[in-house]
PDB file of C-alpha atoms in Angstrom:
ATOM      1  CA  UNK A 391      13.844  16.771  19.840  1.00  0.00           C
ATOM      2  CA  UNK A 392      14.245  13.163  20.171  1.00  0.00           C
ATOM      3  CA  UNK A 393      10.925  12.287  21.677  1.00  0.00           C
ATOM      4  CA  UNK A 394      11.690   8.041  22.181  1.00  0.00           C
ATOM      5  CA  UNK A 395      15.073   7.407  23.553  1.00  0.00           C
ATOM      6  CA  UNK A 396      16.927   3.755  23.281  1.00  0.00           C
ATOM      7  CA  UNK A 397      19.895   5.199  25.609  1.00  0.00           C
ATOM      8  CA  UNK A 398      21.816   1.959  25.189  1.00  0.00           C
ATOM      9  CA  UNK A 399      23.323   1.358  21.898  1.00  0.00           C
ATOM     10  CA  UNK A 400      24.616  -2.276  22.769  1.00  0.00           C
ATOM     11  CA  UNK A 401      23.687  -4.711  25.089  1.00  0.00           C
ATOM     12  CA  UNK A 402      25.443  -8.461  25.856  1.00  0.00           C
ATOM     13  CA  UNK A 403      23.730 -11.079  27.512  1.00  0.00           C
ATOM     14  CA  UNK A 404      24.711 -15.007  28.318  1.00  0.00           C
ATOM     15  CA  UNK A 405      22.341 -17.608  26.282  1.00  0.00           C
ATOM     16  CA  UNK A 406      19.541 -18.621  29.184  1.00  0.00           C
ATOM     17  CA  UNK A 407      19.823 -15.538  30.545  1.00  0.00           C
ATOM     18  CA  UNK A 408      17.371 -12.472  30.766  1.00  0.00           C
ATOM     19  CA  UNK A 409      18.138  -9.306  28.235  1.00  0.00           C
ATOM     20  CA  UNK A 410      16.097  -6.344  29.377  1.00  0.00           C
ATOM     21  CA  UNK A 411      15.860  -3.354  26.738  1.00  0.00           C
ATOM     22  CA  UNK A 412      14.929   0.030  27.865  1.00  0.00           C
ATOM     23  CA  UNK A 413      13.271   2.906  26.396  1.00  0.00           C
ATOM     24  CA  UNK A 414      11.741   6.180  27.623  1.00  0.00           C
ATOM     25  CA  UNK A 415       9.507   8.321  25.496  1.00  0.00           C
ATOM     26  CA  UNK A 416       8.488  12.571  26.479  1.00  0.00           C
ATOM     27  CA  UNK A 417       5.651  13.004  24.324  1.00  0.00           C
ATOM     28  CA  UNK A 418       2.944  11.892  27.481  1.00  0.00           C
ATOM     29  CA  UNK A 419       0.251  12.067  24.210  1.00  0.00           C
ATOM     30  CA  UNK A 420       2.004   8.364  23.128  1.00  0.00           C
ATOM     31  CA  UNK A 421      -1.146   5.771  23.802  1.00  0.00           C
ATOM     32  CA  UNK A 422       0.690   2.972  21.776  1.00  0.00           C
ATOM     33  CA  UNK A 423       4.018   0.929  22.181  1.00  0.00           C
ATOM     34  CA  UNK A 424       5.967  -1.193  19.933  1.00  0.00           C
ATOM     35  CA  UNK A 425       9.305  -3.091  19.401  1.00  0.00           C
ATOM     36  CA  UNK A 426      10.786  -3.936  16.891  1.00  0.00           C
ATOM     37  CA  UNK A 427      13.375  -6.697  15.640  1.00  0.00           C
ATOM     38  CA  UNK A 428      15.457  -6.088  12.989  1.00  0.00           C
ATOM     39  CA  UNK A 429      18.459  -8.614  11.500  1.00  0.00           C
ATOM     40  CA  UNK A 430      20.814  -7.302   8.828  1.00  0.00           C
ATOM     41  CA  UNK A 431      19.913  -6.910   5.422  1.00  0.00           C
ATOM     42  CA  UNK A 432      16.703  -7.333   5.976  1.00  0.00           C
ATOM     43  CA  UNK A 433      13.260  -4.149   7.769  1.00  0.00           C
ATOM     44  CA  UNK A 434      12.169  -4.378  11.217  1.00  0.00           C
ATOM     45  CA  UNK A 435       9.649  -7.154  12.294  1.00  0.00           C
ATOM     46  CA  UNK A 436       7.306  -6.230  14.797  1.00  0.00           C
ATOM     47  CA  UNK A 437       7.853  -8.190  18.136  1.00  0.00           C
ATOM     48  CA  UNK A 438       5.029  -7.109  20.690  1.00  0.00           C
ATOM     49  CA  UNK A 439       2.773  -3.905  21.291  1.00  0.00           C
ATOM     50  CA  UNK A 440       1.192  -2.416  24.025  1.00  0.00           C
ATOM     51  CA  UNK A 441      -1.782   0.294  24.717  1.00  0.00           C
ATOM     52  CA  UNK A 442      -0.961   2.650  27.366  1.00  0.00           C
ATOM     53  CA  UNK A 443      -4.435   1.410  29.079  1.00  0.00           C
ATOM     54  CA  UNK A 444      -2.292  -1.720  30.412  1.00  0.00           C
ATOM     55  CA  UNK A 445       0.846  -2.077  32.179  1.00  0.00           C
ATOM     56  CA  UNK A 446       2.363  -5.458  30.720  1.00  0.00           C
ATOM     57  CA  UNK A 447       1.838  -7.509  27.594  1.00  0.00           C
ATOM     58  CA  UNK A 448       3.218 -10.839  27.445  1.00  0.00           C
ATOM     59  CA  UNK A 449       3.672 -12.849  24.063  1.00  0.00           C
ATOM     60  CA  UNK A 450       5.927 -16.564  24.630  1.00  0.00           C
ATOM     61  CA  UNK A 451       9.661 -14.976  25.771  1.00  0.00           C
ATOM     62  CA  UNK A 452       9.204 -11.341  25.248  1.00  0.00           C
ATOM     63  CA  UNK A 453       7.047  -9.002  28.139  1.00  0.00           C
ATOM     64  CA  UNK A 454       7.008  -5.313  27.748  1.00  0.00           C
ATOM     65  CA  UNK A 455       6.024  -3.437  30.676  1.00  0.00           C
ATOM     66  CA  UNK A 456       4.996  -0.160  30.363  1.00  0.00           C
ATOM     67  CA  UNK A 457       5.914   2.760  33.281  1.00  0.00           C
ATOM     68  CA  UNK A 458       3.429   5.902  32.561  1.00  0.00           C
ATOM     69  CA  UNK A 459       4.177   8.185  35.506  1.00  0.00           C
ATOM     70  CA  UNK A 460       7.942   7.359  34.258  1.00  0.00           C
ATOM     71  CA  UNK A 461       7.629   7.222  30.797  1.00  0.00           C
ATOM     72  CA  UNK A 462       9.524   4.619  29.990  1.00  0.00           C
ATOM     73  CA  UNK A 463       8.885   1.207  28.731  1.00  0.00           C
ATOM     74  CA  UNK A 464      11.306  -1.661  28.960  1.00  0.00           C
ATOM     75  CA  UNK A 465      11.138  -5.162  26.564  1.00  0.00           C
ATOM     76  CA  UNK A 466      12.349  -8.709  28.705  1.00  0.00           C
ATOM     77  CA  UNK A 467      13.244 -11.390  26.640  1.00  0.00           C
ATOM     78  CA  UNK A 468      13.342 -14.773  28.850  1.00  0.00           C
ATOM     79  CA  UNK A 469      15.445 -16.972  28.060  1.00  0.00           C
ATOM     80  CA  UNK A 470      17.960 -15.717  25.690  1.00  0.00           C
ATOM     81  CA  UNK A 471      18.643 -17.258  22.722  1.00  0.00           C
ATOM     82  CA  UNK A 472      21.326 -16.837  20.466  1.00  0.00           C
ATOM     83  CA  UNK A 473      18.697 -16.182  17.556  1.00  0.00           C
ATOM     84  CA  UNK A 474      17.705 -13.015  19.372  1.00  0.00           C
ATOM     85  CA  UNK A 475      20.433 -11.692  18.474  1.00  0.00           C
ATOM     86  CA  UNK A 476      19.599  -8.342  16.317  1.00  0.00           C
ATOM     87  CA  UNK A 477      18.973  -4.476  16.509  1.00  0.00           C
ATOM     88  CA  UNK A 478      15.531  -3.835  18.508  1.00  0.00           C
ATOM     89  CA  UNK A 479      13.793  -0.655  18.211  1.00  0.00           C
ATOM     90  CA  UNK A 480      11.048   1.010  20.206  1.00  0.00           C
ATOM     91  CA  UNK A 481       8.521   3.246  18.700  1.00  0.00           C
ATOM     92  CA  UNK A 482       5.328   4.917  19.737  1.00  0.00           C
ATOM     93  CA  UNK A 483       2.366   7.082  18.510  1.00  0.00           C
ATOM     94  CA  UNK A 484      -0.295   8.701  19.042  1.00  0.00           C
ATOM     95  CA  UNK A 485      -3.763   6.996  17.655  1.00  0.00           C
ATOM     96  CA  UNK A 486      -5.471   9.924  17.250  1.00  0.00           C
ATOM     97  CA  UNK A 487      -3.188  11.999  14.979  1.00  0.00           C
ATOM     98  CA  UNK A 488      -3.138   9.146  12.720  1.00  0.00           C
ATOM     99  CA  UNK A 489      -0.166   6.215  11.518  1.00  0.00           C
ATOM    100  CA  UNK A 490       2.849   7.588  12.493  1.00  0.00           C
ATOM    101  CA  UNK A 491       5.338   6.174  14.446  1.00  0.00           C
ATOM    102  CA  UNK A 492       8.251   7.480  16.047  1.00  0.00           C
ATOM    103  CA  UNK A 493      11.351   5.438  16.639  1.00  0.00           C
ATOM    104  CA  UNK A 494      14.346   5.142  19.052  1.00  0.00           C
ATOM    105  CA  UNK A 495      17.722   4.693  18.159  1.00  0.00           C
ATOM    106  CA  UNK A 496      17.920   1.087  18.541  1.00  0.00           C
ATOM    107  CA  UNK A 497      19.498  -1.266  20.789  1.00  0.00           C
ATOM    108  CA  UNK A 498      22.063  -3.910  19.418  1.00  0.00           C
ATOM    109  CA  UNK A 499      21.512  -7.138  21.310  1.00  0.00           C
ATOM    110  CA  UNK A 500      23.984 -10.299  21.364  1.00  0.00           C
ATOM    111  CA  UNK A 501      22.874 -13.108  22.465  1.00  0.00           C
ATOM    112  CA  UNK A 502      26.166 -15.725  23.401  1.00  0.00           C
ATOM    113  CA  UNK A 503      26.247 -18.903  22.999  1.00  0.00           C
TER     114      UNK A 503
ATOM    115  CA  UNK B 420       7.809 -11.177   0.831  1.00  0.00           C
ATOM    116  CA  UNK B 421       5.287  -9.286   3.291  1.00  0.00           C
ATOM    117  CA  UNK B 422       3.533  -7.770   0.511  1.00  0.00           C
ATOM    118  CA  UNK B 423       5.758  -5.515   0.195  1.00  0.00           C
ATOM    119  CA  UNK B 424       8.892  -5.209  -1.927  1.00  0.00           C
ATOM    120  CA  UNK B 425      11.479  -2.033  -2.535  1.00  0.00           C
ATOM    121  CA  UNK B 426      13.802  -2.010  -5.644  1.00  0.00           C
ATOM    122  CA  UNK B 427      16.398  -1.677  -6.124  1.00  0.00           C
ATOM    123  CA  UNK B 428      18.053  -3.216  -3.171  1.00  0.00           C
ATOM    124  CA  UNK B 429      21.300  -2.201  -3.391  1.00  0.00           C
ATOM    125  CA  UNK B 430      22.465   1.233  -5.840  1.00  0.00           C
ATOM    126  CA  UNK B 431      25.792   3.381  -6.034  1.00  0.00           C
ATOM    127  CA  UNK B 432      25.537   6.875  -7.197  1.00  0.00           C
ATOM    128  CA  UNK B 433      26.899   9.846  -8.136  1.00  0.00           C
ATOM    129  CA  UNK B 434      26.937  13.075  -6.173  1.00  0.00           C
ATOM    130  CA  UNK B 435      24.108  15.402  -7.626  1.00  0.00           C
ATOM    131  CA  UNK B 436      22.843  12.647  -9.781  1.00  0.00           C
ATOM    132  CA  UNK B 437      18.328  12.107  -9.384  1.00  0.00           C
ATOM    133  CA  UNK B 438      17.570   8.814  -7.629  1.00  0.00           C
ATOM    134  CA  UNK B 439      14.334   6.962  -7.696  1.00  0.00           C
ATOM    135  CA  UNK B 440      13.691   4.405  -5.421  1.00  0.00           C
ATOM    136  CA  UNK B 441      10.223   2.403  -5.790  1.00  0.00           C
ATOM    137  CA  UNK B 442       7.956   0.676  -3.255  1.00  0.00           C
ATOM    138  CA  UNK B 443       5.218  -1.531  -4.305  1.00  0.00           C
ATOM    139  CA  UNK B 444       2.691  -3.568  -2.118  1.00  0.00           C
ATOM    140  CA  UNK B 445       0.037  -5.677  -2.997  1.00  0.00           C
ATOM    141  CA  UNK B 446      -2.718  -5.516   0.024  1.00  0.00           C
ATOM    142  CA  UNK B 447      -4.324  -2.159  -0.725  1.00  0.00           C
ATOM    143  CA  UNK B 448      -3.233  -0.748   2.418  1.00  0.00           C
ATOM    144  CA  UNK B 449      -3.864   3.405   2.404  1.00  0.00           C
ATOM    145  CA  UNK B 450      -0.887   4.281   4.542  1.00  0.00           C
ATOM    146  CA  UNK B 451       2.454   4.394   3.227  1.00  0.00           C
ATOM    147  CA  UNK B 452       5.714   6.074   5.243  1.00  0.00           C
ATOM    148  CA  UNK B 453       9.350   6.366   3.733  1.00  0.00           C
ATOM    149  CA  UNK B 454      11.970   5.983   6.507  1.00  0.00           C
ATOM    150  CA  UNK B 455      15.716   6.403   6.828  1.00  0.00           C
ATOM    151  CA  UNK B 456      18.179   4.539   8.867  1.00  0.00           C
ATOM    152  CA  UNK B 457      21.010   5.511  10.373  1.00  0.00           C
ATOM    153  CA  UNK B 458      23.381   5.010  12.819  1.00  0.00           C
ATOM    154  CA  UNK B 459      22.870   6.389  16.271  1.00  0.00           C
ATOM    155  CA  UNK B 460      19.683   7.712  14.896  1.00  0.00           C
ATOM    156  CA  UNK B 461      17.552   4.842  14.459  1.00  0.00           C
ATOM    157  CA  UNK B 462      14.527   5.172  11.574  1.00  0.00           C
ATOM    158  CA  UNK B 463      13.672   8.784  10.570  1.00  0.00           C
ATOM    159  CA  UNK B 464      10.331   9.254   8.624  1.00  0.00           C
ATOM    160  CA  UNK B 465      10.892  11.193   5.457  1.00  0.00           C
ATOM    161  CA  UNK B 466       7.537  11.475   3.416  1.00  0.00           C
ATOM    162  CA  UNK B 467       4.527   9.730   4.233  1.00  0.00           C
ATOM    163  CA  UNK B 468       1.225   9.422   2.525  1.00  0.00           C
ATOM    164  CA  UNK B 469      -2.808   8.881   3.136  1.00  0.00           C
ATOM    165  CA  UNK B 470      -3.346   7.982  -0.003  1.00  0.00           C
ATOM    166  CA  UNK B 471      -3.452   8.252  -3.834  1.00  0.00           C
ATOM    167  CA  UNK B 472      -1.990  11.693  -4.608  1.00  0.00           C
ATOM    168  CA  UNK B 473      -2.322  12.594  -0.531  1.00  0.00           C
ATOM    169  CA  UNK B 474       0.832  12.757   0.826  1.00  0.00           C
ATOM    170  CA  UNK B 475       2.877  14.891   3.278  1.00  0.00           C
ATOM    171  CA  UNK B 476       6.472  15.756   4.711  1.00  0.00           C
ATOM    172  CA  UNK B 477       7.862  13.754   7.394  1.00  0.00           C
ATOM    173  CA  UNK B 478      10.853  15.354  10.325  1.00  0.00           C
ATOM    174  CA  UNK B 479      14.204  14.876   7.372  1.00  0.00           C
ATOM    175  CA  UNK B 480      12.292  15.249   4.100  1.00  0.00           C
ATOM    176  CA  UNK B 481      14.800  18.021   2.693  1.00  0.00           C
ATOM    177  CA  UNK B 482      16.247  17.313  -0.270  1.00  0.00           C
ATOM    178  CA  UNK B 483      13.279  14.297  -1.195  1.00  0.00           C
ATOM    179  CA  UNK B 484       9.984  13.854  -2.633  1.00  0.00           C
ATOM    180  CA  UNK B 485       7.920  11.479  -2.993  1.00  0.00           C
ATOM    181  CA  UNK B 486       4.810  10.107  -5.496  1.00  0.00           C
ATOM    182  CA  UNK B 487       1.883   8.401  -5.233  1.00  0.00           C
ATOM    183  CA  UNK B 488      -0.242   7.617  -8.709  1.00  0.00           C
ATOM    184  CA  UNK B 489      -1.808   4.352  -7.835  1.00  0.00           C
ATOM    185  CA  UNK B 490      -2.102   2.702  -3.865  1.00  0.00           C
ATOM    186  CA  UNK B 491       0.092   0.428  -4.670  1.00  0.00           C
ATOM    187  CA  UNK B 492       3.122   2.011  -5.892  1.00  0.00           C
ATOM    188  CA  UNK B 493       5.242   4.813  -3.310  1.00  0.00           C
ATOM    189  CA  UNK B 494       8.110   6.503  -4.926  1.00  0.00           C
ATOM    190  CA  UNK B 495      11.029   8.212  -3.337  1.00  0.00           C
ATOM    191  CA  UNK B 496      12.989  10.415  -5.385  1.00  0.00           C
ATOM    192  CA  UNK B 497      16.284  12.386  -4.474  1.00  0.00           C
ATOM    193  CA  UNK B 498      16.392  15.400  -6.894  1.00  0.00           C
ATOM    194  CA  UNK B 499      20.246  15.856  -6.684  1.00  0.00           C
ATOM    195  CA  UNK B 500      22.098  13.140  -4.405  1.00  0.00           C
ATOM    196  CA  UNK B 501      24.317  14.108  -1.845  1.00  0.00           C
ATOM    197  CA  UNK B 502      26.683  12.372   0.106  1.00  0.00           C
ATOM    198  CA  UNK B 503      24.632  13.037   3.075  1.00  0.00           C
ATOM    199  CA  UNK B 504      21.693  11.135   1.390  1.00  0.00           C
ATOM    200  CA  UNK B 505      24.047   7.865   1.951  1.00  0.00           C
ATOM    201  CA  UNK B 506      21.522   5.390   4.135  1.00  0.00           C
ATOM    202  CA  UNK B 507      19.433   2.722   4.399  1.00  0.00           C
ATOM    203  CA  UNK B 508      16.045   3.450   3.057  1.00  0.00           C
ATOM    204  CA  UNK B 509      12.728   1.531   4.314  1.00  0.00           C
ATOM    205  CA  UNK B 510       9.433   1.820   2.922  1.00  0.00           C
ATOM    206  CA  UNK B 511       6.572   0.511   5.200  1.00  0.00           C
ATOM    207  CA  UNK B 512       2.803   0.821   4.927  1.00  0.00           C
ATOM    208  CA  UNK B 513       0.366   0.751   8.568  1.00  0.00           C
ATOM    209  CA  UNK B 514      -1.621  -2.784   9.599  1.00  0.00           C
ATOM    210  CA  UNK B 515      -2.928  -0.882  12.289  1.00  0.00           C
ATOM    211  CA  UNK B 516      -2.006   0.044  16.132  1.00  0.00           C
ATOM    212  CA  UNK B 517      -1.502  -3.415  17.463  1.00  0.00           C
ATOM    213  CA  UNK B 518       0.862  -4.009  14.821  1.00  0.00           C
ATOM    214  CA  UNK B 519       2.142  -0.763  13.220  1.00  0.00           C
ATOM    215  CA  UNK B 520       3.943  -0.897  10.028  1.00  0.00           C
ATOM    216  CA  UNK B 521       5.025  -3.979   7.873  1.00  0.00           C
ATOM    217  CA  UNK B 522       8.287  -2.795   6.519  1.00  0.00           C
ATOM    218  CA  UNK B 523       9.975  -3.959   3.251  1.00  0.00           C
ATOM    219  CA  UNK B 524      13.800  -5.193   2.967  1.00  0.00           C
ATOM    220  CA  UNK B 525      14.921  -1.964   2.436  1.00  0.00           C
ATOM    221  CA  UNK B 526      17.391   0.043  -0.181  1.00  0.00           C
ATOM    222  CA  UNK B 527      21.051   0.688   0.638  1.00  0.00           C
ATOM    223  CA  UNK B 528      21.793   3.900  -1.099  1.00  0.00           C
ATOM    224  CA  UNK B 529      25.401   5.141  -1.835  1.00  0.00           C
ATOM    225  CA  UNK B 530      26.139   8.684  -3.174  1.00  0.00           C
ATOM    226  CA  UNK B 531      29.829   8.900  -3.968  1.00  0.00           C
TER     227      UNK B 531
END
């Protein structure tokens, strides 16, 4: 049961341009949302969070926005660079049982030049 | 270095050979989570643990278990490798719910 879902694998984007990364979650006990960067050769970085009390969380270039009734959660990166380039994963969890997250599949994004 | 670092980085082994791979971090954080990565599945938890001596299974801990004698030290062993057991292994411990996890650089792990 895959409870967070990154249903693209790849996504391609112009430098300058907007890259929007989408994930939807089942689990409606997720309170807490999280991305992810991740380069090769090298773990994930976090990138940006958000409680499910809010709706959007903005941190420079990246925005998540956060869709309850839809469950889904998307990441906009404005603009592109090609530095952005790299895997992103969502994850969520659930504060009150504790640590764990659960991840999506991951979304390869190139940024070009 | 997050204050956290896995070793090896980088091992080939044999198929039904034992495999350790070590995690160490130096900020006294309780919460420590072994992860897989592969393709098309993204990062799978595999063990995870509370703390000294407290830990539990995670959704693909078959075929692994895990140790953890002092905070800072989380070990992952693989009783008898398998080819299946081929992946890229993170360790990560929790920094809270803002944040989540600070992972380490991760072990690529070969069974042959």
């Amino acid at each position: 049961d895959q409870q967070v879902k990154q249903n693209s694998p790849s996504l391609s984007v112009q430098e300058g341009r907007i890259s929007i990364l989408n994930c939807d979650y089942t689990n409606s006990m997720f309170d807490y949302f999280l991305w992810y960067k991740k380069y090769p050769a090298e773990g994930p970085t976090f990138l940006i969070s958000i409680s499910s009390i809010k709706d959007k969380n903005e941190d420079g270039r990246f925005t998540v926005f956060l869709n309850k009734s839809a469950k889904h959660l998307s990441l906009h990166i404005v603009p592109s660079q090609p530095g952005d380039s790299a895997v992103y994963f969502c994850a969520a969890s659930v504060e009150t049982s504790g640590s764990r997250l659960t991840f999506g599949e991951g979304t390869q994004l190139t940024v070009n030049p | 270095d997050a204050g956290i670092t896995q070793s090896p980085r980088h091992k080939v082994t044999e198929t039904g050979t034992p495999v350790t791979l070590r995690c160490h971090q130096t900020e006294n954080h309780r919460y420590m989570y072994w992860y897989r990565q592969d393709p098309g599945h993204g990062l799978r938890l595999i063990h995870y643990s509370y703390g000294v001596k407290d830990t539990d299974k995670g959704e693909v801990s078959d075929g692994y278990s895990v140790s953890r004698s002092k905070t800072e030290d989380f070990l992952l062993t693989l009783e008898s490798a398998t080819s299946s057991q081929t992946s890229v292994y993170f360790c990560a411990f929790w920094t809270g719910a803002n944040y989540g996890y600070t992972f380490g650089s991760g072990t690529r792990l070969t069974v042959v």
